[in-house]
Amino acid sequence: MAFLPPWASALVGCISVSLAGAFNLSDLHPPLWNKSPGQFSDYRVENGKYIIDPWVYPKRMGMYKILLNKTASYFEKFAPDNELNLFWGLPLQHGWQYTTGRLVDPSQRTDCGYESGDHLCISVDSWWADMNYFLSALPFLAAVDSGIMGISSDKITLLPPPKDQTKFCLNISSCQSSFPKTMSKWNALYKQLQSLSSSFDDLIKYLWDAHISALKDAYKIFEDRLDYYSKPEGDFGRDWYVSLDYLAAAYFPTTIITVTEFQKALPPRVLVDSDRAPFISNFTDLQNTVLLGLNLLHQVDDATGSLSLAVWKILMKTEVARKIALKIFETILAAFQHF
Ligand SMILES: *[C@@H]1O[C@H](CO)[C@@H](O)[C@H](O)[C@H]1NC(C)=O
Ligand SMILES: *[C@@H]1O[C@H](CO)[C@@H](O)[C@H](O)[C@H]1NC(C)=O
Ligand SMILES: *[C@@H]1O[C@H](CO)[C@@H](O)[C@H](O)[C@H]1NC(C)=O
Ligand SMILES: *[C@@H]1O[C@H](CO)[C@@H](O)[C@H](O)[C@H]1NC(C)=O
């Protein structure tokens, strides 16, 4: 970890130690990782194009698996075994969405995603799934466009969802024309990745830039999907969306270990009407506290008209402050591990 800035190395190091014991990185892979396509040839080919259905969980996961595979060499200088690949955050979050029941049809009009129905189906009515589309299809297509995937741009087509097709871009050219700013940010990240001089910090910054831009595009389009959920779940979605800006500004390193640890703090199932943080009886203290904390952060952000975010961003411009923020975060995670 010699090439990491000290703050990131402290965070990654501390959490690694806390996980030591059961330490096998492949244990941390998202669900069905082994069953997901790991190379282009695992997908169907039609008229010379690979056809990917991003509305089937392992197929969407396969896009991440290929991305992780094709970007591995650029992260080797930071650590072996792809451990510090910053793209791990994306498939892990998607795995969390799957495990916690957030990809199912929240309107319950279809059996999409349900255990008793088509359990690998990703519902186009799921807010989480639609937000994730912009964090899976777009970075994947931009990676193809940037040349790092080793296939040409016209060789990929994504299948549309069963409805609302026009809300989703399906190939590189349509994503670029519909979401030019976000696609160029993903491209900027891949350019940075290929530049030998890029530091870990630089990559985190470019990644979060693209990530936040993608979420902003998606949020506008899909905000009304939150109406399908209970009030606590809808609030959590909004709180989560706002909080990511703060996490991004702190340069949270989205490696396999830090994100795995972080996810222990997130709600392990979709929230129901009777859920009131911090009093949700079958959540851990950490999950209750974080849920409440995200809501408070959102309220502060609203009350100050996002001035709090502006101030936070200024604070986080210095490496020392980012180090302190991550240290606090790490201390909270560590403290709760004993409960
Ligand atoms: C880690 O787990 C994988 C799959 O479960 C296994 O193939 C591999 O040998 C394990 N590695 C170590 C170092 O235990
Ligand atoms: C990438 O995938 C190929 C083909 O499945 C495999 O041979 C290779 O070991 C993988 N590389 C990494 C770094 O995972
Ligand atoms: C890209 O997708 C759009 C629809 O989203 C379609 O009209 C267009 O023909 C596709 N372009 C290519 C090159 O496949
Ligand atoms: C947790 O609480 C919810 C809401 O009270 C309930 O529906 C669910 O069955 C509980 N789960 C477990 C594992 O106890």
Coordinates of C-alpha atoms and ligand atoms in Angstrom, one line a residue:
M1 CA 0.0 0.0 0.0
A2 CA 3.1 2.2 -0.4
F3 CA 1.4 4.3 -3.1
L4 CA -1.6 5.2 -1.1
P5 CA -2.0 8.5 0.5
P6 CA -1.6 8.1 4.3
W7 CA -5.3 8.7 5.1
A8 CA -6.5 6.1 2.7
S9 CA -3.9 3.7 3.8
A10 CA -4.9 4.2 7.4
L11 CA -8.6 3.5 6.6
V12 CA -7.9 0.5 4.3
G13 CA -5.3 -0.9 6.8
C14 CA -7.5 -0.6 9.9
I15 CA -10.4 -2.2 8.3
S16 CA -8.3 -5.0 6.8
V17 CA -7.1 -5.8 10.3
S18 CA -10.6 -5.8 11.6
L19 CA -11.5 -8.4 8.9
A20 CA -8.5 -10.5 9.4
G21 CA -9.3 -14.0 10.3
A22 CA -11.9 -14.7 7.7
F23 CA -9.7 -13.1 5.2
N24 CA -10.3 -14.3 1.7
L25 CA -11.2 -11.5 -0.7
S26 CA -13.4 -13.9 -2.7
D27 CA -15.7 -14.3 0.3
L28 CA -16.5 -10.6 -0.1
H29 CA -17.8 -10.9 -3.7
P30 CA -21.4 -9.9 -4.3
P31 CA -24.1 -12.6 -4.5
L32 CA -24.0 -14.7 -7.7
W33 CA -20.7 -13.3 -8.7
N34 CA -19.4 -16.7 -9.7
K35 CA -22.5 -17.3 -11.8
S36 CA -22.3 -14.0 -13.6
P37 CA -20.7 -13.7 -17.1
G38 CA -17.0 -12.8 -16.7
Q39 CA -16.2 -12.2 -20.4
F40 CA -18.0 -10.9 -23.4
S41 CA -18.2 -14.4 -25.0
D42 CA -20.4 -15.4 -22.1
Y43 CA -23.2 -13.2 -23.5
R44 CA -25.4 -14.0 -26.5
V45 CA -24.3 -12.7 -29.9
E46 CA -26.7 -11.5 -32.5
N47 CA -25.7 -9.9 -35.8
G48 CA -22.2 -9.6 -34.5
K49 CA -23.2 -7.8 -31.3
Y50 CA -23.1 -8.9 -27.7
I51 CA -26.6 -8.7 -26.3
I52 CA -26.8 -7.9 -22.6
D53 CA -30.1 -7.8 -20.7
P54 CA -29.4 -5.5 -17.7
W55 CA -32.8 -6.3 -16.3
V56 CA -31.6 -9.8 -15.1
Y57 CA -29.4 -9.6 -12.0
P58 CA -26.5 -11.8 -13.0
K59 CA -26.4 -10.2 -16.5
R60 CA -26.1 -6.8 -15.0
M61 CA -23.6 -8.1 -12.5
G62 CA -21.6 -9.5 -15.5
M63 CA -21.0 -6.0 -16.8
Y64 CA -19.4 -5.2 -13.5
K65 CA -17.4 -8.4 -13.5
I66 CA -16.0 -7.6 -16.9
L67 CA -15.3 -4.0 -15.8
L68 CA -13.4 -5.2 -12.7
N69 CA -11.5 -7.7 -14.8
K70 CA -10.5 -5.2 -17.5
T71 CA -9.5 -2.5 -15.0
A72 CA -7.5 -4.8 -12.7
S73 CA -4.1 -4.1 -14.3
Y74 CA -4.5 -0.3 -13.6
F75 CA -4.9 -1.0 -9.9
E76 CA -2.0 -3.4 -9.6
K77 CA 0.4 -0.7 -8.6
F78 CA -1.7 0.0 -5.4
A79 CA -2.1 -3.6 -4.2
P80 CA -2.2 -7.2 -5.6
D81 CA -5.4 -9.3 -6.3
N82 CA -7.5 -6.3 -7.4
E83 CA -8.0 -5.5 -3.7
L84 CA -7.8 -1.8 -4.2
N85 CA -9.8 -1.6 -7.4
L86 CA -12.1 1.3 -6.8
F87 CA -14.8 -0.1 -9.0
W88 CA -15.7 -2.7 -6.4
G89 CA -18.1 -0.3 -4.8
L90 CA -20.5 -0.5 -7.7
P91 CA -21.1 -4.3 -7.8
L92 CA -21.1 -4.5 -4.0
Q93 CA -23.8 -1.9 -3.8
H94 CA -25.8 -3.7 -6.5
G95 CA -25.4 -6.9 -4.5
W96 CA -26.7 -5.2 -1.4
Q97 CA -29.7 -4.0 -3.4
Y98 CA -30.4 -7.6 -4.5
T99 CA -29.9 -9.2 -1.1
T100 CA -32.0 -6.6 0.7
G101 CA -35.0 -6.9 -1.7
R102 CA -34.6 -3.5 -3.3
L103 CA -34.6 -4.7 -6.9
V104 CA -38.1 -6.2 -6.8
D105 CA -41.2 -4.7 -8.3
P106 CA -42.3 -2.3 -5.5
S107 CA -45.8 -1.8 -7.1
Q108 CA -46.3 -5.6 -6.7
R109 CA -48.0 -5.7 -10.1
T110 CA -45.6 -8.3 -11.4
D111 CA -43.6 -11.1 -9.7
C112 CA -40.4 -9.5 -10.9
G113 CA -37.6 -10.0 -8.3
Y114 CA -39.7 -11.9 -5.8
E115 CA -38.4 -15.2 -4.3
S116 CA -41.7 -16.9 -5.2
G117 CA -41.6 -15.5 -8.7
D118 CA -38.9 -14.5 -11.2
H119 CA -36.3 -14.0 -8.5
L120 CA -33.4 -12.8 -10.8
C121 CA -35.6 -10.3 -12.5
I122 CA -34.7 -6.6 -11.9
S123 CA -37.8 -4.5 -11.9
V124 CA -37.9 -1.3 -14.0
D125 CA -40.2 0.1 -11.3
S126 CA -37.6 -0.3 -8.6
W127 CA -36.1 3.1 -7.8
W128 CA -32.9 1.5 -6.7
A129 CA -32.6 -0.5 -9.9
D130 CA -33.2 2.6 -12.1
M131 CA -30.6 4.6 -10.2
N132 CA -28.2 1.7 -10.5
Y133 CA -28.7 1.5 -14.2
F134 CA -26.9 4.8 -14.4
L135 CA -24.1 3.3 -12.3
S136 CA -23.8 0.1 -14.3
A137 CA -24.8 0.5 -18.0
L138 CA -23.3 4.0 -18.3
P139 CA -19.9 3.3 -16.8
F140 CA -19.8 0.0 -18.7
L141 CA -20.6 1.6 -22.1
A142 CA -18.2 4.4 -21.4
A143 CA -15.5 1.9 -20.6
V144 CA -16.1 0.2 -24.0
D145 CA -16.0 3.6 -25.7
S146 CA -12.7 4.4 -24.0
G147 CA -11.1 1.3 -25.5
I148 CA -10.1 -0.4 -22.2
M149 CA -12.6 -3.3 -22.7
G150 CA -10.9 -4.5 -25.9
I151 CA -14.0 -4.5 -28.1
S152 CA -15.2 -1.9 -30.5
S153 CA -18.1 0.4 -29.7
D154 CA -20.6 -0.9 -32.1
K155 CA -20.3 -4.5 -30.7
I156 CA -22.6 -4.0 -27.7
T157 CA -26.3 -3.5 -27.3
L158 CA -28.3 -3.5 -24.1
L159 CA -31.9 -4.8 -24.1
P160 CA -34.6 -2.3 -23.1
P161 CA -36.8 -2.9 -20.0
P162 CA -40.4 -4.0 -20.6
K163 CA -41.7 -0.5 -20.2
D164 CA -40.5 3.1 -20.1
Q165 CA -37.9 2.3 -22.7
T166 CA -37.3 5.8 -23.7
K167 CA -35.9 6.6 -20.2
F168 CA -32.9 4.3 -20.7
C169 CA -30.1 4.6 -23.2
L170 CA -29.1 1.3 -24.7
N171 CA -25.8 1.9 -26.6
I172 CA -22.9 4.2 -26.5
S173 CA -24.2 6.7 -29.0
S174 CA -27.6 7.1 -27.4
C175 CA -26.1 7.4 -23.9
Q176 CA -23.7 10.0 -25.1
S177 CA -26.5 12.1 -26.7
S178 CA -28.9 11.7 -23.8
F179 CA -26.4 12.1 -21.0
P180 CA -23.4 13.9 -22.5
K181 CA -22.0 15.3 -19.2
T182 CA -22.1 12.1 -17.3
M183 CA -20.7 10.0 -20.1
S184 CA -17.9 12.4 -20.5
K185 CA -17.1 12.1 -16.8
W186 CA -17.0 8.3 -17.0
N187 CA -14.7 8.7 -20.0
A188 CA -12.5 11.2 -18.1
L189 CA -12.1 8.6 -15.3
Y190 CA -11.0 5.9 -17.8
K191 CA -8.5 8.4 -19.3
Q192 CA -7.2 9.1 -15.9
L193 CA -6.9 5.4 -15.2
Q194 CA -4.8 4.8 -18.3
S195 CA -2.5 7.7 -17.4
L196 CA 0.5 6.3 -15.6
S197 CA 0.9 9.3 -13.4
S198 CA -2.5 9.1 -11.8
S199 CA -2.6 8.8 -8.0
F200 CA -5.1 6.8 -6.0
D201 CA -6.6 10.1 -4.8
D202 CA -7.0 11.3 -8.4
L203 CA -8.9 8.2 -9.3
I204 CA -11.2 8.5 -6.3
K205 CA -12.0 12.0 -7.3
Y206 CA -12.8 11.2 -10.9
L207 CA -14.8 8.2 -9.9
W208 CA -17.0 10.2 -7.5
D209 CA -17.4 13.0 -10.0
A210 CA -18.8 10.6 -12.5
H211 CA -20.8 8.7 -9.9
I212 CA -22.5 11.9 -8.6
S213 CA -23.2 13.2 -12.1
A214 CA -24.9 9.9 -13.0
L215 CA -27.0 9.9 -9.9
K216 CA -28.1 13.5 -10.6
D217 CA -29.3 12.5 -14.1
A218 CA -31.1 9.5 -12.7
Y219 CA -32.7 11.2 -9.7
K220 CA -34.5 13.7 -11.8
I221 CA -36.0 11.0 -14.0
F222 CA -37.0 8.5 -11.4
E223 CA -37.9 10.5 -8.3
D224 CA -41.6 9.6 -8.6
R225 CA -40.7 5.9 -8.3
L226 CA -40.1 6.6 -4.6
D227 CA -43.9 6.9 -4.2
Y228 CA -44.1 3.1 -4.5
Y229 CA -42.4 2.6 -1.2
S230 CA -43.3 3.1 2.5
K231 CA -42.5 6.5 3.8
P232 CA -39.4 5.3 5.7
E233 CA -38.0 3.6 2.6
G234 CA -38.8 6.6 0.4
D235 CA -37.1 8.9 3.0
F236 CA -34.1 6.6 3.2
G237 CA -33.8 6.7 -0.6
R238 CA -33.7 10.5 -0.5
D239 CA -31.4 10.7 2.5
W240 CA -29.1 8.3 0.8
Y241 CA -29.0 10.3 -2.4
V242 CA -28.2 13.5 -0.5
S243 CA -25.6 11.8 1.8
L244 CA -23.6 10.5 -1.2
D245 CA -22.5 14.1 -2.0
Y246 CA -20.9 14.2 1.4
L247 CA -19.3 10.8 1.1
A248 CA -18.0 11.8 -2.3
A249 CA -16.5 15.1 -1.0
A250 CA -14.7 13.1 1.7
Y251 CA -13.1 11.0 -1.1
F252 CA -14.5 7.8 0.4
P253 CA -12.3 5.0 -1.1
T254 CA -14.7 2.5 -2.7
T255 CA -12.5 -0.6 -2.4
I256 CA -13.9 -4.1 -1.7
I257 CA -13.0 -4.0 2.0
T258 CA -14.2 -0.5 2.9
V259 CA -17.5 -0.9 1.0
T260 CA -18.1 -4.3 2.6
E261 CA -17.6 -2.8 6.0
F262 CA -19.7 0.2 5.2
Q263 CA -22.6 -2.0 4.0
K264 CA -22.9 -3.5 7.4
A265 CA -24.3 -0.1 8.5
L266 CA -27.0 0.0 5.8
P267 CA -30.6 -1.3 6.3
P268 CA -30.6 -5.1 5.6
R269 CA -34.2 -5.0 4.2
V270 CA -36.6 -2.6 2.6
L271 CA -38.1 -0.4 5.3
V272 CA -41.8 -0.7 6.2
D273 CA -44.2 1.9 7.6
S274 CA -43.7 1.0 11.2
D275 CA -39.9 1.4 11.1
R276 CA -38.6 4.3 13.2
A277 CA -34.8 4.7 13.5
P278 CA -33.1 4.4 15.9
F279 CA -35.8 2.0 17.3
I280 CA -36.0 -0.7 14.6
S281 CA -35.9 -3.8 16.8
N282 CA -34.2 -6.3 14.4
F283 CA -31.6 -3.8 13.1
T284 CA -28.2 -3.6 14.7
D285 CA -27.3 -0.5 16.7
L286 CA -25.0 0.6 13.9
Q287 CA -27.8 0.3 11.3
N288 CA -30.2 2.2 13.4
T289 CA -27.7 4.9 14.1
V290 CA -26.6 5.3 10.5
L291 CA -30.2 5.4 9.3
L292 CA -30.9 8.2 11.8
G293 CA -27.7 9.9 10.9
L294 CA -28.4 10.0 7.2
N295 CA -31.8 11.5 7.9
L296 CA -30.3 14.2 10.1
L297 CA -27.7 15.0 7.5
H298 CA -30.5 15.4 4.9
Q299 CA -32.4 17.7 7.3
V300 CA -29.3 19.8 7.9
D301 CA -28.7 20.0 4.1
D302 CA -32.3 21.1 3.5
A303 CA -32.3 23.6 6.3
T304 CA -29.2 25.3 5.1
G305 CA -30.1 25.1 1.5
S306 CA -27.0 22.9 0.9
L307 CA -24.7 25.5 2.4
S308 CA -23.7 22.6 4.7
L309 CA -22.5 20.7 1.6
A310 CA -20.6 23.8 0.3
V311 CA -18.9 24.2 3.7
W312 CA -18.2 20.4 3.9
K313 CA -16.6 20.5 0.4
I314 CA -14.4 23.4 1.4
L315 CA -13.3 21.6 4.5
M316 CA -12.7 18.4 2.5
K317 CA -10.4 20.2 0.1
T318 CA -7.5 19.5 2.4
E319 CA -6.1 16.1 2.8
V320 CA -5.8 16.5 6.6
A321 CA -9.5 17.1 6.9
R322 CA -10.4 14.2 4.7
K323 CA -8.2 12.0 6.9
I324 CA -10.0 13.2 10.0
A325 CA -13.4 12.6 8.5
L326 CA -12.6 9.1 7.4
K327 CA -11.0 8.4 10.8
I328 CA -14.2 9.4 12.6
F329 CA -16.1 7.2 10.2
E330 CA -13.8 4.3 10.8
T331 CA -14.0 4.8 14.6
I332 CA -17.8 4.6 14.4
L333 CA -17.7 1.4 12.4
A334 CA -15.1 -0.1 14.7
A335 CA -16.9 0.9 17.9
F336 CA -20.1 -0.8 16.8
Q337 CA -18.3 -4.0 15.8
H338 CA -18.3 -5.0 19.5
F339 CA -22.0 -4.9 19.8
Ligands
LIG1 C1 -10.6 -18.3 -1.2 O1 -11.9 -18.8 -1.6 C2 -11.9 -19.4 -2.9 C3 -13.3 -19.7 -3.2 O2 -14.1 -20.0 -2.1 C4 -11.0 -20.6 -2.9 O3 -11.0 -21.1 -4.2 C5 -9.6 -20.1 -2.6 O4 -8.7 -21.2 -2.5 C6 -9.6 -19.4 -1.2 N1 -8.2 -18.8 -1.0 C7 -7.6 -18.8 0.2 C8 -6.3 -18.1 0.2 O5 -8.1 -19.4 1.1
LIG2 C1 -9.9 -11.7 -16.4 O1 -10.7 -12.7 -17.1 C2 -9.9 -13.7 -17.8 C3 -10.9 -14.5 -18.6 O2 -11.9 -15.0 -17.8 C4 -9.0 -14.4 -16.8 O3 -8.2 -15.4 -17.5 C5 -8.1 -13.5 -16.1 O4 -7.4 -14.1 -15.1 C6 -8.9 -12.4 -15.4 N1 -8.0 -11.4 -14.9 C7 -8.2 -10.9 -13.7 C8 -7.2 -9.9 -13.2 O5 -9.1 -11.2 -12.9
LIG3 C1 -28.8 3.0 -30.2 O1 -30.1 3.0 -29.5 C2 -31.1 3.8 -30.0 C3 -32.3 3.7 -29.1 O2 -32.0 3.9 -27.8 C4 -31.4 3.4 -31.4 O3 -32.3 4.2 -32.0 C5 -30.1 3.4 -32.3 O4 -30.3 2.9 -33.6 C6 -29.0 2.6 -31.6 N1 -27.8 2.8 -32.3 C7 -27.0 1.8 -32.6 C8 -25.7 2.1 -33.3 O5 -27.2 0.6 -32.4
LIG4 C1 -38.1 -7.5 11.5 O1 -39.1 -6.5 11.7 C2 -40.1 -6.4 10.7 C3 -41.0 -5.3 11.0 O2 -41.4 -5.3 12.4 C4 -40.8 -7.7 10.5 O3 -41.7 -7.6 9.4 C5 -39.7 -8.8 10.1 O4 -40.3 -10.1 10.1 C6 -38.7 -8.8 11.2 N1 -37.6 -9.7 10.8 C7 -37.0 -10.6 11.6 C8 -35.9 -11.4 10.9 O5 -37.3 -10.7 12.7

